[in-house]
Coordinates of C-alpha atoms and ligand atoms in Angstrom, one line a residue:
X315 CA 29.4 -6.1 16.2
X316 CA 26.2 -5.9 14.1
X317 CA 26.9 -2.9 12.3
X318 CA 30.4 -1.2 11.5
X319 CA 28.8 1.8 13.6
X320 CA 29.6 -0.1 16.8
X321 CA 32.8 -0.7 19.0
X322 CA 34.4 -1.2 21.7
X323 CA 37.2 1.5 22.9
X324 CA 40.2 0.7 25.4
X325 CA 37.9 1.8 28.3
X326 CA 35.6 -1.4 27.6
X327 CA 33.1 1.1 26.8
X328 CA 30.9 0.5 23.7
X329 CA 31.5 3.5 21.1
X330 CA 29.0 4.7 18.2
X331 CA 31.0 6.0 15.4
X332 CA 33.7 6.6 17.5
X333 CA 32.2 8.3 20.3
X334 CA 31.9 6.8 24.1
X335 CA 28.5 5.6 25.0
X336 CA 28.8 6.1 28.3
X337 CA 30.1 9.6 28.2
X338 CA 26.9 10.5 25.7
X339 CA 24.7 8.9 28.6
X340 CA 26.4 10.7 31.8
X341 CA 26.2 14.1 29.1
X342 CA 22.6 13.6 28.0
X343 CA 21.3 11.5 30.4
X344 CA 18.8 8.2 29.7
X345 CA 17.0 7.0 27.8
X346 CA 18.7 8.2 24.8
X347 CA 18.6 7.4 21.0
X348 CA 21.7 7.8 19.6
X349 CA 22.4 7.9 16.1
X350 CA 25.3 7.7 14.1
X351 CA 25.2 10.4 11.3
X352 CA 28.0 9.6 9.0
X353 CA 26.6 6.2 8.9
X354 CA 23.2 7.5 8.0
X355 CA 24.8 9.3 4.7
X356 CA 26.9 6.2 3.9
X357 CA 23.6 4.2 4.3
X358 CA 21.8 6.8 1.5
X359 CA 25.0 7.1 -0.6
X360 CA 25.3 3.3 -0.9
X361 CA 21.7 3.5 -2.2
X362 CA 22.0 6.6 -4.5
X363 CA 25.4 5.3 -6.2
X364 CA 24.0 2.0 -6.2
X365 CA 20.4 3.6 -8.0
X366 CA 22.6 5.7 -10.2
X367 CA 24.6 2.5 -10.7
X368 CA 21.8 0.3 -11.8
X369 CA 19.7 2.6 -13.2
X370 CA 21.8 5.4 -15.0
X371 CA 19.7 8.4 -14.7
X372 CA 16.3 6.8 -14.9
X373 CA 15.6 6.3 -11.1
X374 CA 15.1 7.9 -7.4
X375 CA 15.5 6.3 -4.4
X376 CA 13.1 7.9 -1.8
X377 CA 14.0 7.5 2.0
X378 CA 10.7 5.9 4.1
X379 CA 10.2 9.2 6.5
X380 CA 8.3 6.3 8.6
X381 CA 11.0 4.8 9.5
X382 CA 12.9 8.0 11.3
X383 CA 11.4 11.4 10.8
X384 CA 12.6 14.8 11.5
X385 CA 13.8 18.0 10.4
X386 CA 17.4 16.9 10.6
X387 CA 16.5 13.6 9.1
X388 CA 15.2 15.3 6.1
X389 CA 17.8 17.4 5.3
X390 CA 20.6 14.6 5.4
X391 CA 18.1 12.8 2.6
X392 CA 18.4 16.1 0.2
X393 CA 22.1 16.4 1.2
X394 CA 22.5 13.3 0.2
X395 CA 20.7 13.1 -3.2
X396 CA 17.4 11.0 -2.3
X397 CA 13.8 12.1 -2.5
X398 CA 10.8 11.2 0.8
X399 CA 8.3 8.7 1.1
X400 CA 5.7 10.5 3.4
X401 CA 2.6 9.1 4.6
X402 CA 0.9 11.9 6.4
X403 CA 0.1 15.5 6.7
X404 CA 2.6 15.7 9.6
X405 CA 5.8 14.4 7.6
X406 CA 4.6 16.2 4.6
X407 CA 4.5 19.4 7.2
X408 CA 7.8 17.8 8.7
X409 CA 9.3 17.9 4.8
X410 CA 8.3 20.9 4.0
X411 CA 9.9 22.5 7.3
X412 CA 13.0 21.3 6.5
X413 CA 12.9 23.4 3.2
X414 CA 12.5 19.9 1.3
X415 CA 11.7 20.3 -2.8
X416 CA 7.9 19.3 -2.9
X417 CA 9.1 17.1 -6.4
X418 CA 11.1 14.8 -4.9
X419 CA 8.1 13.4 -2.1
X420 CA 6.1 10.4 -2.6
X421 CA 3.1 11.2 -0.9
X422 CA 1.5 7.3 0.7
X423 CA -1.4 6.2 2.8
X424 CA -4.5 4.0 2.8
X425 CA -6.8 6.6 4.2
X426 CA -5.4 9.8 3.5
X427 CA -8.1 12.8 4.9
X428 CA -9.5 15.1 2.5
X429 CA -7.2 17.8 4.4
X430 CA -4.0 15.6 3.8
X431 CA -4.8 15.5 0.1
X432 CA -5.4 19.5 0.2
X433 CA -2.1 20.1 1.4
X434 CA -0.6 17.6 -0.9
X435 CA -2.1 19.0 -4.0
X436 CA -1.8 23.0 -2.8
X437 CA 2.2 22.3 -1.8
X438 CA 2.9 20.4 -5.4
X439 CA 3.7 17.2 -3.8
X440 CA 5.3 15.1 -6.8
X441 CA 3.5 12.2 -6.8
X442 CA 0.6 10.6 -4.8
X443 CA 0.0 6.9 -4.2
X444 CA -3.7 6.3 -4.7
X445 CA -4.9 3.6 -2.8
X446 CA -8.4 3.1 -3.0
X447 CA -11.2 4.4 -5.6
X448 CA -12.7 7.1 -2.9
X449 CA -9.2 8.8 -2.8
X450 CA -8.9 8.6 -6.8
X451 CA -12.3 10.6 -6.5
X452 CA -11.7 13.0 -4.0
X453 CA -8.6 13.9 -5.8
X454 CA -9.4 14.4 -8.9
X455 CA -12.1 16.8 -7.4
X456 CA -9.3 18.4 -5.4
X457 CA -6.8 18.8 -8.3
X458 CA -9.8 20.2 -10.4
X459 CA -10.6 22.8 -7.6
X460 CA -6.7 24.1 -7.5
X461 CA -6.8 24.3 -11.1
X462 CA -4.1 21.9 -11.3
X463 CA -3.2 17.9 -12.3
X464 CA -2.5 15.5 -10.0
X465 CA 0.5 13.2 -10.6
X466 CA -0.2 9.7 -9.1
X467 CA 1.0 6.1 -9.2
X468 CA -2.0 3.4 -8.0
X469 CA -1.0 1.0 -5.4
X470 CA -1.7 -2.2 -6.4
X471 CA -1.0 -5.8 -4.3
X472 CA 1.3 -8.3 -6.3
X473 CA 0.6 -11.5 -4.4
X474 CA 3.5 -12.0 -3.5
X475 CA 3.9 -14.1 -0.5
X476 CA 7.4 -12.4 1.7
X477 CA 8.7 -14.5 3.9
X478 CA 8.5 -11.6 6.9
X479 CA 6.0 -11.1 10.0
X480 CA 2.4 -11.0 9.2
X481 CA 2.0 -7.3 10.6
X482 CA 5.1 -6.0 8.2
X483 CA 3.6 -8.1 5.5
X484 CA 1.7 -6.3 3.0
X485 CA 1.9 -7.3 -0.5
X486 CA -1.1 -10.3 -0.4
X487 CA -4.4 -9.9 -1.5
X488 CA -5.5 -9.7 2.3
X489 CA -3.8 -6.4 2.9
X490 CA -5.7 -3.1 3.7
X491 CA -3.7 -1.4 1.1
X492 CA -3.6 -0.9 -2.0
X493 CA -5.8 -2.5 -5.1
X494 CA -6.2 -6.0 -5.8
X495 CA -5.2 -7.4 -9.2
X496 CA -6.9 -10.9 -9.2
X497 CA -10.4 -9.5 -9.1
X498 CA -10.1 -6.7 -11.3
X499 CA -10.4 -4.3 -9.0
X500 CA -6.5 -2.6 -10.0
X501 CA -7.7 -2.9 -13.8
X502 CA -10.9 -1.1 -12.8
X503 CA -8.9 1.7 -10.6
X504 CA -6.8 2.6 -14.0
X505 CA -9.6 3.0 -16.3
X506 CA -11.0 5.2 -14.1
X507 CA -7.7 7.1 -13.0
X508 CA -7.2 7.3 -17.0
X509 CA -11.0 8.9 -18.1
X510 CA -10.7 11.7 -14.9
X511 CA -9.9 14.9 -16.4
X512 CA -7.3 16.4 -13.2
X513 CA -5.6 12.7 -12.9
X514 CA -2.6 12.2 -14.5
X515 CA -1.7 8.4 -13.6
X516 CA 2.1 7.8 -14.0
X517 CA 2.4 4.2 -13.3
X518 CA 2.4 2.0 -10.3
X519 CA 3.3 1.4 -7.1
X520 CA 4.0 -1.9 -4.8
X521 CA 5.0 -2.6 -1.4
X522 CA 5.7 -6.2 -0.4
X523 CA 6.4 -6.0 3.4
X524 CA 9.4 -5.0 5.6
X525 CA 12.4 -7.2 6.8
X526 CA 12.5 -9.1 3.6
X527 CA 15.8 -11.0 2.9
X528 CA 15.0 -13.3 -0.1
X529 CA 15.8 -11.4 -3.3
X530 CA 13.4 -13.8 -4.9
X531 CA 9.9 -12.3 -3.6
X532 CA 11.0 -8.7 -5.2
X533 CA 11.5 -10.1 -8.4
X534 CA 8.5 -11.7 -8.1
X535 CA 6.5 -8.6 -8.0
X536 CA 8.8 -7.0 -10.0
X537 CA 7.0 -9.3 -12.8
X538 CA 4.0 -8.9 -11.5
X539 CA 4.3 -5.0 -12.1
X540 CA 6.1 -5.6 -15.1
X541 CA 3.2 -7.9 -16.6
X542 CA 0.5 -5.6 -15.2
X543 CA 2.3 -2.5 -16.7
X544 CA 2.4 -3.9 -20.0
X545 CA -1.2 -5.3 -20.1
X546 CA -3.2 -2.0 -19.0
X547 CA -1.0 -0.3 -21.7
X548 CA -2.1 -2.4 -24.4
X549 CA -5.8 -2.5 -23.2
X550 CA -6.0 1.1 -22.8
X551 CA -3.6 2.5 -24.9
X552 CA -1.9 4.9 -22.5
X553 CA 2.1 4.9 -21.5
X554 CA 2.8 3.9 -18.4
X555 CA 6.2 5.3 -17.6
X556 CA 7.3 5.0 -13.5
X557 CA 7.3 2.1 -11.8
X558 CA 7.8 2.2 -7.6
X559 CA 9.0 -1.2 -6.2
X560 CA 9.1 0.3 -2.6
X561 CA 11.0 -0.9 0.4
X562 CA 11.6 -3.7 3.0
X563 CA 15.2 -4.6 2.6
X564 CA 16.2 -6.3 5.9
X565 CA 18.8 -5.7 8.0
X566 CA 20.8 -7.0 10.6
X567 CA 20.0 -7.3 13.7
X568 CA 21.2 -10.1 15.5
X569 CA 24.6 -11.6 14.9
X570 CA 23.2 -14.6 12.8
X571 CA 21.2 -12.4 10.4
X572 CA 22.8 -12.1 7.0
X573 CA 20.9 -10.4 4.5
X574 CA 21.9 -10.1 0.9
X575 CA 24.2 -7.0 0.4
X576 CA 22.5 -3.8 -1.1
X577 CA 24.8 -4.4 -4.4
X578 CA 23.4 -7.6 -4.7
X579 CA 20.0 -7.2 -4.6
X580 CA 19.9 -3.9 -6.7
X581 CA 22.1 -5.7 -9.5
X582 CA 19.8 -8.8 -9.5
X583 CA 16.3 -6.6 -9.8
X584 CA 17.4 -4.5 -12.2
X585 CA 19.0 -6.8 -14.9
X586 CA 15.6 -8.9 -14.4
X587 CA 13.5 -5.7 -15.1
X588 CA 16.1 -4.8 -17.8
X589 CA 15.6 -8.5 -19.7
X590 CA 12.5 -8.8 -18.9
X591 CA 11.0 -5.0 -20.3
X592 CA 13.2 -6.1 -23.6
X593 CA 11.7 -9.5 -24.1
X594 CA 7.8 -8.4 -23.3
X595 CA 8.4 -5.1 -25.8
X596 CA 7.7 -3.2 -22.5
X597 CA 10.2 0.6 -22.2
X598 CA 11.8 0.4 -19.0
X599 CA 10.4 2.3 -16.7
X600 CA 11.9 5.1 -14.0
X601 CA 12.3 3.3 -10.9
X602 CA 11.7 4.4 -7.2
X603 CA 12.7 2.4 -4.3
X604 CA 11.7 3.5 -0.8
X605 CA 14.2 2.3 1.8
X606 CA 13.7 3.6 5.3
X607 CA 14.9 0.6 7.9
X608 CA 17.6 -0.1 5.9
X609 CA 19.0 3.5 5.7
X610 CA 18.9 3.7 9.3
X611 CA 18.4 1.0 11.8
X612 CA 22.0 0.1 12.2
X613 CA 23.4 3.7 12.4
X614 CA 21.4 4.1 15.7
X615 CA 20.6 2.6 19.4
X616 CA 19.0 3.3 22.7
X617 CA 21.0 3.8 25.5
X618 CA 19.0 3.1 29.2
X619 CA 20.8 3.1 33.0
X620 CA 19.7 -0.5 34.5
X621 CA 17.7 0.1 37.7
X622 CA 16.8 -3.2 39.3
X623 CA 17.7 -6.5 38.4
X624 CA 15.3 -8.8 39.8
X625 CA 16.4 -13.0 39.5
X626 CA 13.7 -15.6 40.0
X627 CA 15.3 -18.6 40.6
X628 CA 14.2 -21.6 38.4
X629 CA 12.3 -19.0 35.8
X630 CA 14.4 -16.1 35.1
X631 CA 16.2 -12.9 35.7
X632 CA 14.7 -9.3 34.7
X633 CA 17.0 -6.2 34.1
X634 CA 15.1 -3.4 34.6
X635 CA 15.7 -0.5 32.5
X636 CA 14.3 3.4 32.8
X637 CA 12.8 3.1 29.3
X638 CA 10.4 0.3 27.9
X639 CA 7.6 0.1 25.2
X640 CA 7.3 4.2 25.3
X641 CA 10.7 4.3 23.5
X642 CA 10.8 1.0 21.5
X643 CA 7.0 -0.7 21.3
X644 CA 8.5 -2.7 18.6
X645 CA 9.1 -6.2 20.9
X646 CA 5.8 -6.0 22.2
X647 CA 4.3 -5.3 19.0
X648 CA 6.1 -8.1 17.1
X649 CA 8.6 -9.2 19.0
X650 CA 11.2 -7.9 17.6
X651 CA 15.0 -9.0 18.0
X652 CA 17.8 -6.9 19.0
X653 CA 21.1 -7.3 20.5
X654 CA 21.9 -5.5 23.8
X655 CA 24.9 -4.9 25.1
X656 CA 26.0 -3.7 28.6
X657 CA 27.8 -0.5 27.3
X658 CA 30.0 -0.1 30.3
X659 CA 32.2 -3.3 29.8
X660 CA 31.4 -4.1 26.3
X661 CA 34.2 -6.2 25.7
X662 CA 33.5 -8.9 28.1
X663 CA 31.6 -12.3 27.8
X664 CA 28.0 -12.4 27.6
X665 CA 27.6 -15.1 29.4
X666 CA 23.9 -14.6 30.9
X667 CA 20.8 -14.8 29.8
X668 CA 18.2 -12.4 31.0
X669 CA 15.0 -10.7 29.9
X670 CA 15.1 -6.5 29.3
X671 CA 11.7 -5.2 31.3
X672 CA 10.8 -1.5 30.4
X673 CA 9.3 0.5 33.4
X674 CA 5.8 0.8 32.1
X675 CA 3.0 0.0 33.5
X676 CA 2.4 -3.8 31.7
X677 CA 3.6 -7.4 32.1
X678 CA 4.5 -7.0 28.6
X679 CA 6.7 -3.9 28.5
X680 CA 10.0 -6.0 27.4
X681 CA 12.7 -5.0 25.1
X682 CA 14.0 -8.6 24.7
X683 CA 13.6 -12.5 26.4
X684 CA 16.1 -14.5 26.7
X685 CA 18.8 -12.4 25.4
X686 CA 22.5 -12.8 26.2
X687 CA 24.3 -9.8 27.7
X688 CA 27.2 -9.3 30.1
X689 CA 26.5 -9.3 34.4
X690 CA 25.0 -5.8 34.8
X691 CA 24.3 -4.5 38.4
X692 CA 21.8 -1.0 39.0
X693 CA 23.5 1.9 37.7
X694 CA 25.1 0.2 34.5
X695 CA 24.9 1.7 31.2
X696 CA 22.7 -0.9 28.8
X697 CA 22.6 -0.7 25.5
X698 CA 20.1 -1.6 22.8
X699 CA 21.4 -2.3 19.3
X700 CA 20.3 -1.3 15.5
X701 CA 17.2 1.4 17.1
X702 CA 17.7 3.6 14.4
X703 CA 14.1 2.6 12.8
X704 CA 11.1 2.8 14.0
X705 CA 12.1 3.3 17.7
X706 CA 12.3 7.1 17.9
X707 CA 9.3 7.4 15.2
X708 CA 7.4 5.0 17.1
X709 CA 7.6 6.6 20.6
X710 CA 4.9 7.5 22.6
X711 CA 3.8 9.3 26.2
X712 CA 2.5 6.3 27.6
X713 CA 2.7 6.2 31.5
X714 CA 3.2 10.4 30.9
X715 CA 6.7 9.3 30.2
X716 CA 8.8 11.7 28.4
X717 CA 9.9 10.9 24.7
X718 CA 14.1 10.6 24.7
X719 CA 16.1 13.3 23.4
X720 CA 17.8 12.0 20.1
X721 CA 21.6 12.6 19.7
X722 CA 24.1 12.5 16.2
X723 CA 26.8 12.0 16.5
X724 CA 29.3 12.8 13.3
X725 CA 33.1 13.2 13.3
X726 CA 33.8 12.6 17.1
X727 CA 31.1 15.1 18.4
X728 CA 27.4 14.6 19.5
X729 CA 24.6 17.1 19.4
X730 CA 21.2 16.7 20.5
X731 CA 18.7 16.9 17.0
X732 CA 15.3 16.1 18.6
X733 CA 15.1 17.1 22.2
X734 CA 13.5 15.3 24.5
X735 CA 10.2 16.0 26.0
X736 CA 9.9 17.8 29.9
X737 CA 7.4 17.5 32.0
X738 CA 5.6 20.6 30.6
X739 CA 5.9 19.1 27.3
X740 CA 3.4 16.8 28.7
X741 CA 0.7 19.1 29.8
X742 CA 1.1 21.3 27.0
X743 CA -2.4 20.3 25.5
X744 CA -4.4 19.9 28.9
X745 CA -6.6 22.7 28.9
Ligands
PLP1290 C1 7.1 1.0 5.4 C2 7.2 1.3 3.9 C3 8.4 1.5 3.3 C4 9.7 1.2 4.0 O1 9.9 0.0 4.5 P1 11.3 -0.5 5.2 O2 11.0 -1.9 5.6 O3 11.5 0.4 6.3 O4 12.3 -0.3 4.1 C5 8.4 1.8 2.0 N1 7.3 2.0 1.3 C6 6.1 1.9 1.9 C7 4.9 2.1 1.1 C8 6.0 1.5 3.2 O5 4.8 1.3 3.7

């Protein structure tokens, strides 16, 4: 299967780490994410032994709260050694509920609100991305007010091209975020973080995209940082000292996917930065990385119950699920690829190919085209593979749907961890 999470038990029933699928979707009922909590930790402990690894002690890898947020989310990520990448006032609030250490969060965004940067500087966040000069103002102002400093790395765009979808790409000069170094405007940003008397700029930050599987691209900005670093600390004479490479290692999806192995890519970025500091008389910096997908999209999927399956002879055959876009917008967003799976009688062929339709109220609600999966008839069990990113977190109320319940399971047993919404969930803020 696509991820070590997944299998198929003498039932011909798909399993996630261990436990029957379609016992979790007679017990909670669907749509339901399911995700796999021991394969969560694994995930993060990969990345902390492998930071520790590579890095000794001069490093933090910071789980993308983006990617799956909630309480229980959080407090596997401080269970399991890593700090949070937060991008709003309602993770940050989500962090803080689950008794997180303000130090360890990376506060992000290209419009943060002057309320967002309030709470940020009154809670102690540890560090806060600027991404544009209003923000650098507002903050400084801020900081000043609470008598305080604020600790922040500026954003800055590399140019680096990754090969990835245009709307997970983000590193180019056309991006909404971050500053831009071939027209000055990042060299600009530091001179001004560096004469404000409540700033206190760490270093820098980059973010090349999502989904990336060349190795080659984060190197490339690596330098780029590297280069940058170096430069701005000779024209202005201040020590830079942290440098965040952020996220977008891809995963696996489909069965042809193979993206490089964690080990791999954080052994080749690191002796680069290593050699590279040493041979341009730059001191190696402490490194962040902010993985979210790759911490949990393959510990998790979507179970749904397959209502009608409609075939149009000569064009094609829709299986009609009782979830869609509300639960996973990610297909019709970018047309995203997943595996599915008829979790019922996993173990046979999939010999048909047939397109997933959600039950929303648009042509486009689909989960998957042309995908292969096993005969399914109404009442059978499907499943959806590798949701564990940026499904849940995604979700939405559209058609009043309700959001799905999320369930962990860990050590044979399942619990629910986010519950799903009810009807009166739905009116609560109709006056
Ligand atoms: C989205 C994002 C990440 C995480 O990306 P993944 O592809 O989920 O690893 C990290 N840092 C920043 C700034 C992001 O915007």
């Amino acid at each position: 299967m696509v991820s070590d999470s997944f299998s198929v038990n003498a039932q011909n029933h798909l399993t996630i780490g261990g436990v029957d699928t379609v016992e979790i979707a007679r017990q909670y009922g669907t749509p339901v994410y399911v995700m796999d909590e021991d394969k969560i930790r694994a995930n993060a402990h990969a990345f902390a032994e492998s930071m520790r690894h590579c890095y000794g002690g001069n490093g933090l890898v910071l789980f993308a709260s983006k990617a799956f947020c909630c309480k229980h989310m959080h407090k596997i990520c401080l269970e399991e050694g890593l700090g949070l990448d937060v991008v709003s006032g309602g993770e940050l609030y989500t962090a803080q509920s689950a008794g997180f250490p303000m130090e360890k969060i990376c506060f992000h965004g290209n419009n943060k609100s002057i309320a967002e940067l309030e709470m940020a500087v009154s809670l102690g966040v540890g560090r806060i991305v600027v991404d544009n000069l209003t923000e650098l103002e507002h903050l400084d102002y801020i900081a000043s007010s609470h008598n305080t400093t604020a600790a922040i790395l500026l954003r800055v765009k590399p140019g680096v091209e990754a090969h990835t979808h245009e709307f997970i790409r983000t590193g180019q000069i056309d991006s909404k975020f971050g500053f831009a170094l071939e027209t000055g405007e990042a060299d600009a940003a530091v001179r001004r973080a560096a004469s404000l008397g409540h700033i206190c700029l760490k270093g820098f930050h980059c973010h090349i995209g999502s989904q990336i599987f060349d190795m080659e691209p984060f190197k490339e900005a690596a330098k780029v940082m590297l280069d940058f670093m170096a430069r701005m600390q000779t024209e202005t004479g201040c020590a830079f000292t942290e440098l965040n490479l952020g996220g977008g290692f891809g995963i696996r999806y489909k069965e042809c996917d193979n993206p490089p192995a964690l080990s791999d890519y954080m052994e080749y970025v690191s002796a680069f930065l290593r050699t590279y500091c040493a041979q341009i008389g730059l001191q190696m910096p402490f490194i962040y990385i902010e993985p979210g997908r790759s911490i949990v999209a393959d510990a998790g999927l979507t179970l749904y119950t397959v209502g009608s399956v409609k075939t149009i002879p000569d064009v094609r055959t829709y299986v009609c699920v009782d979830g869609g876009m509300f639960d996973n917008p990610r297909y019709i967003l970018y047309q995203a690829e997943y595996e599915v799976v008829a979790a019922n009688h996993a173990g046979d062929a999939r010999d048909q190919i047939v397109t997933v339709a959600g039950k929303c109220c648009e042509s486009g609600d689909l989960i998957q085209e042309h995908t292969p999966l096993q005969p399914v008839q109404p009442g059978d069990t499907l499943a959806v593979l590798c949701t564990g990113a940026y499904n849940y977190s995604m979700a939405s109320n559209y058609n009043r749907n309700p959001r799905p319940p999320v369930v962990m399971v860990s050590g044979g047993q399942s619990r629910i961890v986010v519950r799903g919404d009810t009807y009166e969930d739905l009116l609560r803020f109709d006056e």
